[in-house]
mmCIF file of C-alpha atoms in Angstrom:
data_model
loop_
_atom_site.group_PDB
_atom_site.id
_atom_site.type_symbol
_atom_site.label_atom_id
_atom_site.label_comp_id
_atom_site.label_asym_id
_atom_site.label_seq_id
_atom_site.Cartn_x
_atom_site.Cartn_y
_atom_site.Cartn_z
ATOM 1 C CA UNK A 1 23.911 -3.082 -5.560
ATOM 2 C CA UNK A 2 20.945 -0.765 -4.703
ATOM 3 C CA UNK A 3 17.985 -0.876 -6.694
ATOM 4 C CA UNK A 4 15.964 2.462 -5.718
ATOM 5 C CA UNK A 5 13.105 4.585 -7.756
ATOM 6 C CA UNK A 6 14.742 7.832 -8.393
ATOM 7 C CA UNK A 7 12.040 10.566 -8.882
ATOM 8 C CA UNK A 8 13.437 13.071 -11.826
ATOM 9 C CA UNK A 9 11.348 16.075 -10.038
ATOM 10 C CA UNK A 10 10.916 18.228 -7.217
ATOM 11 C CA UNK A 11 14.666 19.500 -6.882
ATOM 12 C CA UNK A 12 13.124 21.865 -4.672
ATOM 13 C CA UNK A 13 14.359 24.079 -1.590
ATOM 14 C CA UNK A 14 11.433 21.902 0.343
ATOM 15 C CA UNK A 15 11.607 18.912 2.004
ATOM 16 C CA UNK A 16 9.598 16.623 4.557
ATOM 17 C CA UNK A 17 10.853 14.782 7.703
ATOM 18 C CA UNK A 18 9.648 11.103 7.897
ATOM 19 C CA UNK A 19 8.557 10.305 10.719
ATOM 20 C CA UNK A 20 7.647 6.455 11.742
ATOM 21 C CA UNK A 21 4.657 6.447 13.908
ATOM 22 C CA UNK A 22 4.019 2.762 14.501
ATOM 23 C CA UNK A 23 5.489 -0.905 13.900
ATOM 24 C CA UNK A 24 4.711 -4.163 13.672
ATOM 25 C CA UNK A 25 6.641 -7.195 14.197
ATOM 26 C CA UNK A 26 10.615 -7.984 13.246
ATOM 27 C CA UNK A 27 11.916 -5.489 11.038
ATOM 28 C CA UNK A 28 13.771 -7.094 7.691
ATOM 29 C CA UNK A 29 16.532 -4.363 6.879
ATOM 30 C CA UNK A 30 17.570 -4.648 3.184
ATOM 31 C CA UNK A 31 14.322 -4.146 1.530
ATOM 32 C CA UNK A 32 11.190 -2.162 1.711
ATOM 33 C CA UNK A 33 8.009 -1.594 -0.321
ATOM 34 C CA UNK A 34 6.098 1.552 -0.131
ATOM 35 C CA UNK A 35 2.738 0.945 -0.338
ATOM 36 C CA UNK A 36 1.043 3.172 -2.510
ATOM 37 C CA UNK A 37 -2.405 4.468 -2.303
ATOM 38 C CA UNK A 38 -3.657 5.923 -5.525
ATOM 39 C CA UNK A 39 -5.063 9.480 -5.002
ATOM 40 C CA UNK A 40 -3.512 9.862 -1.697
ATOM 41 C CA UNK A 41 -2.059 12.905 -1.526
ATOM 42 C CA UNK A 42 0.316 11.658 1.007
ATOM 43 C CA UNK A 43 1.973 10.114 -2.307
ATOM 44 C CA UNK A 44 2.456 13.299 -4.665
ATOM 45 C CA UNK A 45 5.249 15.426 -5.186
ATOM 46 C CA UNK A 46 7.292 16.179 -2.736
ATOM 47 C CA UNK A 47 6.124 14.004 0.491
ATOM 48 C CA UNK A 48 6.779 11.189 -2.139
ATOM 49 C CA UNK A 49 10.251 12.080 -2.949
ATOM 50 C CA UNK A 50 10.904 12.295 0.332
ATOM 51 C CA UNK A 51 9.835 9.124 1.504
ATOM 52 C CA UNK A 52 11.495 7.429 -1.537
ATOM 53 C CA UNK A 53 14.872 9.007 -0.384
ATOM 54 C CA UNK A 54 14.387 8.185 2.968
ATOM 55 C CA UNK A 55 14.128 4.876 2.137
ATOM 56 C CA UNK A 56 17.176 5.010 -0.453
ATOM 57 C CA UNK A 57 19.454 5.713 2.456
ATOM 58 C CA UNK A 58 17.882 2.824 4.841
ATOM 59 C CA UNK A 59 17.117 -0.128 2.168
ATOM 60 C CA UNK A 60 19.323 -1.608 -0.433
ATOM 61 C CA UNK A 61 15.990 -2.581 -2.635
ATOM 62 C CA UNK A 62 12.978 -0.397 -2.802
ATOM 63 C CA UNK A 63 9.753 -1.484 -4.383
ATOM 64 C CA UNK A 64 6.516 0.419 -4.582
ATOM 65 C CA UNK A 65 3.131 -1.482 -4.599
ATOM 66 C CA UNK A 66 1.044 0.657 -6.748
ATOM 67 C CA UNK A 67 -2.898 0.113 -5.471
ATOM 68 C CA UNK A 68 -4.495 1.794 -8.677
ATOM 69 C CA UNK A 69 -7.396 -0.703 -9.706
ATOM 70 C CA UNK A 70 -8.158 -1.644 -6.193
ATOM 71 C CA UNK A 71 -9.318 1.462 -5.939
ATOM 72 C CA UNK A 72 -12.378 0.781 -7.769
ATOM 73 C CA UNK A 73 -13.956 -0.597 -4.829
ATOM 74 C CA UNK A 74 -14.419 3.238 -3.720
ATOM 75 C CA UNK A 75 -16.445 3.975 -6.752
ATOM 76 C CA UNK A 76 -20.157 4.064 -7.841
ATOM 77 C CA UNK A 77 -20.245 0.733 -9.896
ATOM 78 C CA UNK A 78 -16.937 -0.737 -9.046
ATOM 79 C CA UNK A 79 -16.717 -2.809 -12.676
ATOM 80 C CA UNK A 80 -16.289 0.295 -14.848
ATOM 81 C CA UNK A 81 -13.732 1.614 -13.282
ATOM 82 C CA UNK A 82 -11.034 -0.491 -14.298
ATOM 83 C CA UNK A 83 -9.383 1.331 -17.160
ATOM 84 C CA UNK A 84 -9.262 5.297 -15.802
ATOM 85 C CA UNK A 85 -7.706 3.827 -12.744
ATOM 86 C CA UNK A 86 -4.787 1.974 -15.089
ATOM 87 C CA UNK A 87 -4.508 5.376 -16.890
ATOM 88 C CA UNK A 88 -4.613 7.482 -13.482
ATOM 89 C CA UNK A 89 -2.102 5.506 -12.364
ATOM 90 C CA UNK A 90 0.339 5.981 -15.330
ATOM 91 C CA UNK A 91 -0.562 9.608 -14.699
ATOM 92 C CA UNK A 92 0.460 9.251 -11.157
ATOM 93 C CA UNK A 93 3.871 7.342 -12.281
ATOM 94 C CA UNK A 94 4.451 10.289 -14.801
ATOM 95 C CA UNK A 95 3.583 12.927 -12.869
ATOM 96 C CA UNK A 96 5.924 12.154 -10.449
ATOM 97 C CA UNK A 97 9.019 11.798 -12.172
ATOM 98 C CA UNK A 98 9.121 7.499 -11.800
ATOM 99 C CA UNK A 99 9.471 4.914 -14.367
ATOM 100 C CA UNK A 100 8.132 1.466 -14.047
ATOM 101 C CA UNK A 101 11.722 0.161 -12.614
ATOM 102 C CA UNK A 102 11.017 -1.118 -9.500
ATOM 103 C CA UNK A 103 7.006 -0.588 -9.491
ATOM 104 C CA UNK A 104 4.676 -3.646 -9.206
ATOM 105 C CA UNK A 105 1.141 -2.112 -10.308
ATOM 106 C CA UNK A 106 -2.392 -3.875 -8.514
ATOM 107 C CA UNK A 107 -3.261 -5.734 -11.933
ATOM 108 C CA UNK A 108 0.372 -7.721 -11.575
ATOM 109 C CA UNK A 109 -1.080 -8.863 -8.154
ATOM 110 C CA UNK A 110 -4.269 -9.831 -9.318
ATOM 111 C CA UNK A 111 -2.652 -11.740 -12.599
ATOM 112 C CA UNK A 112 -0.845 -14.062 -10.485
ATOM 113 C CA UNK A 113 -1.219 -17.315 -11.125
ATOM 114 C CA UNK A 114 -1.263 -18.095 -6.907
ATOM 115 C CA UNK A 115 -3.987 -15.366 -6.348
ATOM 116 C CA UNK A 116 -7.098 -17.214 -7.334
ATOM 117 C CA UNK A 117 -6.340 -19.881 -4.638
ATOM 118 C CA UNK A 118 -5.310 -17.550 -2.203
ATOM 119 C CA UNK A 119 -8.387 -15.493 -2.290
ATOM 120 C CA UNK A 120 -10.512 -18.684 -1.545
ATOM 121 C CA UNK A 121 -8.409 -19.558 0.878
ATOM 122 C CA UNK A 122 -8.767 -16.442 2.889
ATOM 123 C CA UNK A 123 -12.379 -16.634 2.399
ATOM 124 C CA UNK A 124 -12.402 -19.973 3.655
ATOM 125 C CA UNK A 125 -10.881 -18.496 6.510
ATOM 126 C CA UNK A 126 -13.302 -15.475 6.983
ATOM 127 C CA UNK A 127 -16.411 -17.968 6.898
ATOM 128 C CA UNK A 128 -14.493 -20.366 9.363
ATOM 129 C CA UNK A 129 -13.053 -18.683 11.859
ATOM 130 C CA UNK A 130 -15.495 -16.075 13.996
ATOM 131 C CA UNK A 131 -12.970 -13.647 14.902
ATOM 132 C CA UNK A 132 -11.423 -12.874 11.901
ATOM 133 C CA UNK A 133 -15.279 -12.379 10.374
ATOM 134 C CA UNK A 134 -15.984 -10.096 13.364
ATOM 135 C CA UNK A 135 -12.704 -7.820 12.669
ATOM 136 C CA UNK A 136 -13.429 -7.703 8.231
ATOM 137 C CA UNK A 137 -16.793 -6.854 9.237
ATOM 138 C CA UNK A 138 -15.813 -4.373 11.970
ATOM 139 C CA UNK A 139 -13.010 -3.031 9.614
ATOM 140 C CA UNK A 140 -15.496 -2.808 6.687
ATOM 141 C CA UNK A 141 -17.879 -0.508 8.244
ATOM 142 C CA UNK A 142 -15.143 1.906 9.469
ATOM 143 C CA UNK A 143 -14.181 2.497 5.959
ATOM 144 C CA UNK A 144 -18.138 2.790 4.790
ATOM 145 C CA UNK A 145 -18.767 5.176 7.368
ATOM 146 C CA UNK A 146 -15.743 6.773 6.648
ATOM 147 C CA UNK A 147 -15.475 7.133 2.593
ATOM 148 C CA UNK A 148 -19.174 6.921 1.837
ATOM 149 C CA UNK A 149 -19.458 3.821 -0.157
ATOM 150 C CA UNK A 150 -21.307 0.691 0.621
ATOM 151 C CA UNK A 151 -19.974 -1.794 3.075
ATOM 152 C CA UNK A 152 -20.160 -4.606 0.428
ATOM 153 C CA UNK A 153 -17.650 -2.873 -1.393
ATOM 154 C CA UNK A 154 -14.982 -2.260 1.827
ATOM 155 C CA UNK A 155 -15.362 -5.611 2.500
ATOM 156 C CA UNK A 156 -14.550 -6.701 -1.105
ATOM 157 C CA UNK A 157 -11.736 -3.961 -0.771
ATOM 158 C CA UNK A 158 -10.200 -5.867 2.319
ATOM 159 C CA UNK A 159 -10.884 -9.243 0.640
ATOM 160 C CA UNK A 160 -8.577 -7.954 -2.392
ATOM 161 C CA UNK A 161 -6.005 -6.560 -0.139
ATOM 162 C CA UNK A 162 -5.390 -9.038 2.452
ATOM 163 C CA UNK A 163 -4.489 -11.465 -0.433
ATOM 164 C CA UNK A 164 -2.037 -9.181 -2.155
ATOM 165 C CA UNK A 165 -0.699 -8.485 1.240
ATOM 166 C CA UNK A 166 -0.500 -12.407 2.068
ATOM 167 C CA UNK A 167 1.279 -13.032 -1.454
ATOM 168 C CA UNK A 168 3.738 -9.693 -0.997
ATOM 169 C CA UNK A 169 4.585 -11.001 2.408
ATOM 170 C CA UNK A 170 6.072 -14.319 1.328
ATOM 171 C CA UNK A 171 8.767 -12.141 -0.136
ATOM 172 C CA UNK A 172 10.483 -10.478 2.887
ATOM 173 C CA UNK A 173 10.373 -6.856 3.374
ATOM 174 C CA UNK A 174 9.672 -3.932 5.725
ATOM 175 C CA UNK A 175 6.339 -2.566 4.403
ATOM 176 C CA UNK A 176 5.723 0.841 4.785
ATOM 177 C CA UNK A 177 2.573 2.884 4.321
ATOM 178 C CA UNK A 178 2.012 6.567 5.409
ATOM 179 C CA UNK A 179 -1.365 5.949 7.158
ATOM 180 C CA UNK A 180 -2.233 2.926 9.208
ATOM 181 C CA UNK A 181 -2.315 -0.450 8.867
ATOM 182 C CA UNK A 182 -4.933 -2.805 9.308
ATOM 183 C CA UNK A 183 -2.685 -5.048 11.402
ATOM 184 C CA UNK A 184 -5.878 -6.383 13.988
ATOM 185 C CA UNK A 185 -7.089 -7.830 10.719
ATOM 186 C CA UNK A 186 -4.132 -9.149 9.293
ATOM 187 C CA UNK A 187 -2.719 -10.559 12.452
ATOM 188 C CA UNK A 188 -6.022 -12.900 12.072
ATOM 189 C CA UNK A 189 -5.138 -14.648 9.256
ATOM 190 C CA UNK A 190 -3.544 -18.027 9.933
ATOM 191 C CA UNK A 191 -0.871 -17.960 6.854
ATOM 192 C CA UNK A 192 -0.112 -14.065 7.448
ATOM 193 C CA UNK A 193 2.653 -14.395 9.431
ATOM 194 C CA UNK A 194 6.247 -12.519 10.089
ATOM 195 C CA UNK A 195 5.389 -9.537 8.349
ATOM 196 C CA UNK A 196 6.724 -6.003 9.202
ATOM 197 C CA UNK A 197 4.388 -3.259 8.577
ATOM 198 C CA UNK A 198 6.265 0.762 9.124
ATOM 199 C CA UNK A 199 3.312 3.165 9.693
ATOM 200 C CA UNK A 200 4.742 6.689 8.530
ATOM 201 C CA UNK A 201 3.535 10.563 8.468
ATOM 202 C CA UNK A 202 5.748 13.974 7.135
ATOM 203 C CA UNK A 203 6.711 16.798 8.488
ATOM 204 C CA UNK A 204 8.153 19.970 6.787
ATOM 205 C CA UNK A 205 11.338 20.867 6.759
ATOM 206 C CA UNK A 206 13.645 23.675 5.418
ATOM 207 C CA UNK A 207 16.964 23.456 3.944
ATOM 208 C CA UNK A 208 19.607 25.232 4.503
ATOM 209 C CA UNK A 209 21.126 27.041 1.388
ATOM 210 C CA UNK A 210 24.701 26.784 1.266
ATOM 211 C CA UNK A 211 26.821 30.153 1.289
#
């Protein structure tokens, strides 16, 4: 039985070509989660739909990892930013024609009850073991320089992530994100293993009409 989001929209005469532009490791085969990043416009309208058929023909199970509250760490005083990221990502599951079948949102990673201890643990890790604090820190100022925001807050950014991502990966799955990953960083922890990260990007096609 295949369990796929089915966006209701964008029945349009436009369509994109997924490409896959990079892997990592051993790829699972009958499931996938696309890995959402809120406010990407990589993940509206029609790019989305096309990813989310793509995958429909390739995976018997897709989930999507919704990253709305993490994005907080991107804002001016990260702490009040909590509830307009739950509501812009209800917006963004709305807007694009989903329901919450088959959608894990970033609060229902931080809620579980295995996250607490696997934050410290990778912490532990970071404080411990020199090259894995070299690559967060070497990370973290790629995205400062890069989005504007202070490197505190990348670093608590990668923190967050790199335990979802540890958690989500005891669950096989081909991971796919429409960007790139930050593979030298996960590769470093030392209970991150066997994952399989897709890195995708679009490009437009047209269809034909039929006579």
């Amino acid at each position: 039985m295949r369990t796929n989001p089915t966006p209701a929209r964008f029945r349009t005469m436009k369509e994109y070509r997924v490409n896959i532009t990079n892997r990592h490791g051993t790829p699972i085969g009958h499931k996938c989660r696309i890995q959402v990043s809120l406010g990407n416009p990589r993940y509206e309208g029609e790019k989305l739909a096309s990813l989310i058929k793509w995958c429909g023909k390739r995976y018997d199970t897709t989930e999507i990892i919704l990253s709305d509250t993490l994005q907080r760490h991107n804002r001016n005083t990260p702490h009040l930013w909590w509830d307009a990221l739950r509501s812009n990502g209800e917006e963004w599951i709305e807007r694009n024609g989903l329901t919450d079948q088959n959608i894990i949102k970033w609060d229902g990673l931080l809620n579980r009850p295995d996250y607490s201890e696997t934050w410290l643990d990778i912490y532990r890790c970071v404080n411990e073991l020199p090259e894995l604090k070299r690559e967060l820190g070497k990370t973290a100022k790629f995205f400062a320089d890069k989005n504007g925001v202070p490197q505190r807050q990348c670093t608590a950014f990668l923190l967050e992530e790199m335990t979802a991502f540890q958690l989500l990966f005891k669950d096989p799955a081909d991971d796919i994100y429409a960007g790139s990953w930050i593979t030298p960083l996960l590769e470093k922890l030392p209970k991150c293993k066997n994952f399989h990260c897709i890195s995708v990007d679009f490009e437009r096609k047209k269809l034909q009409l039929a006579a």
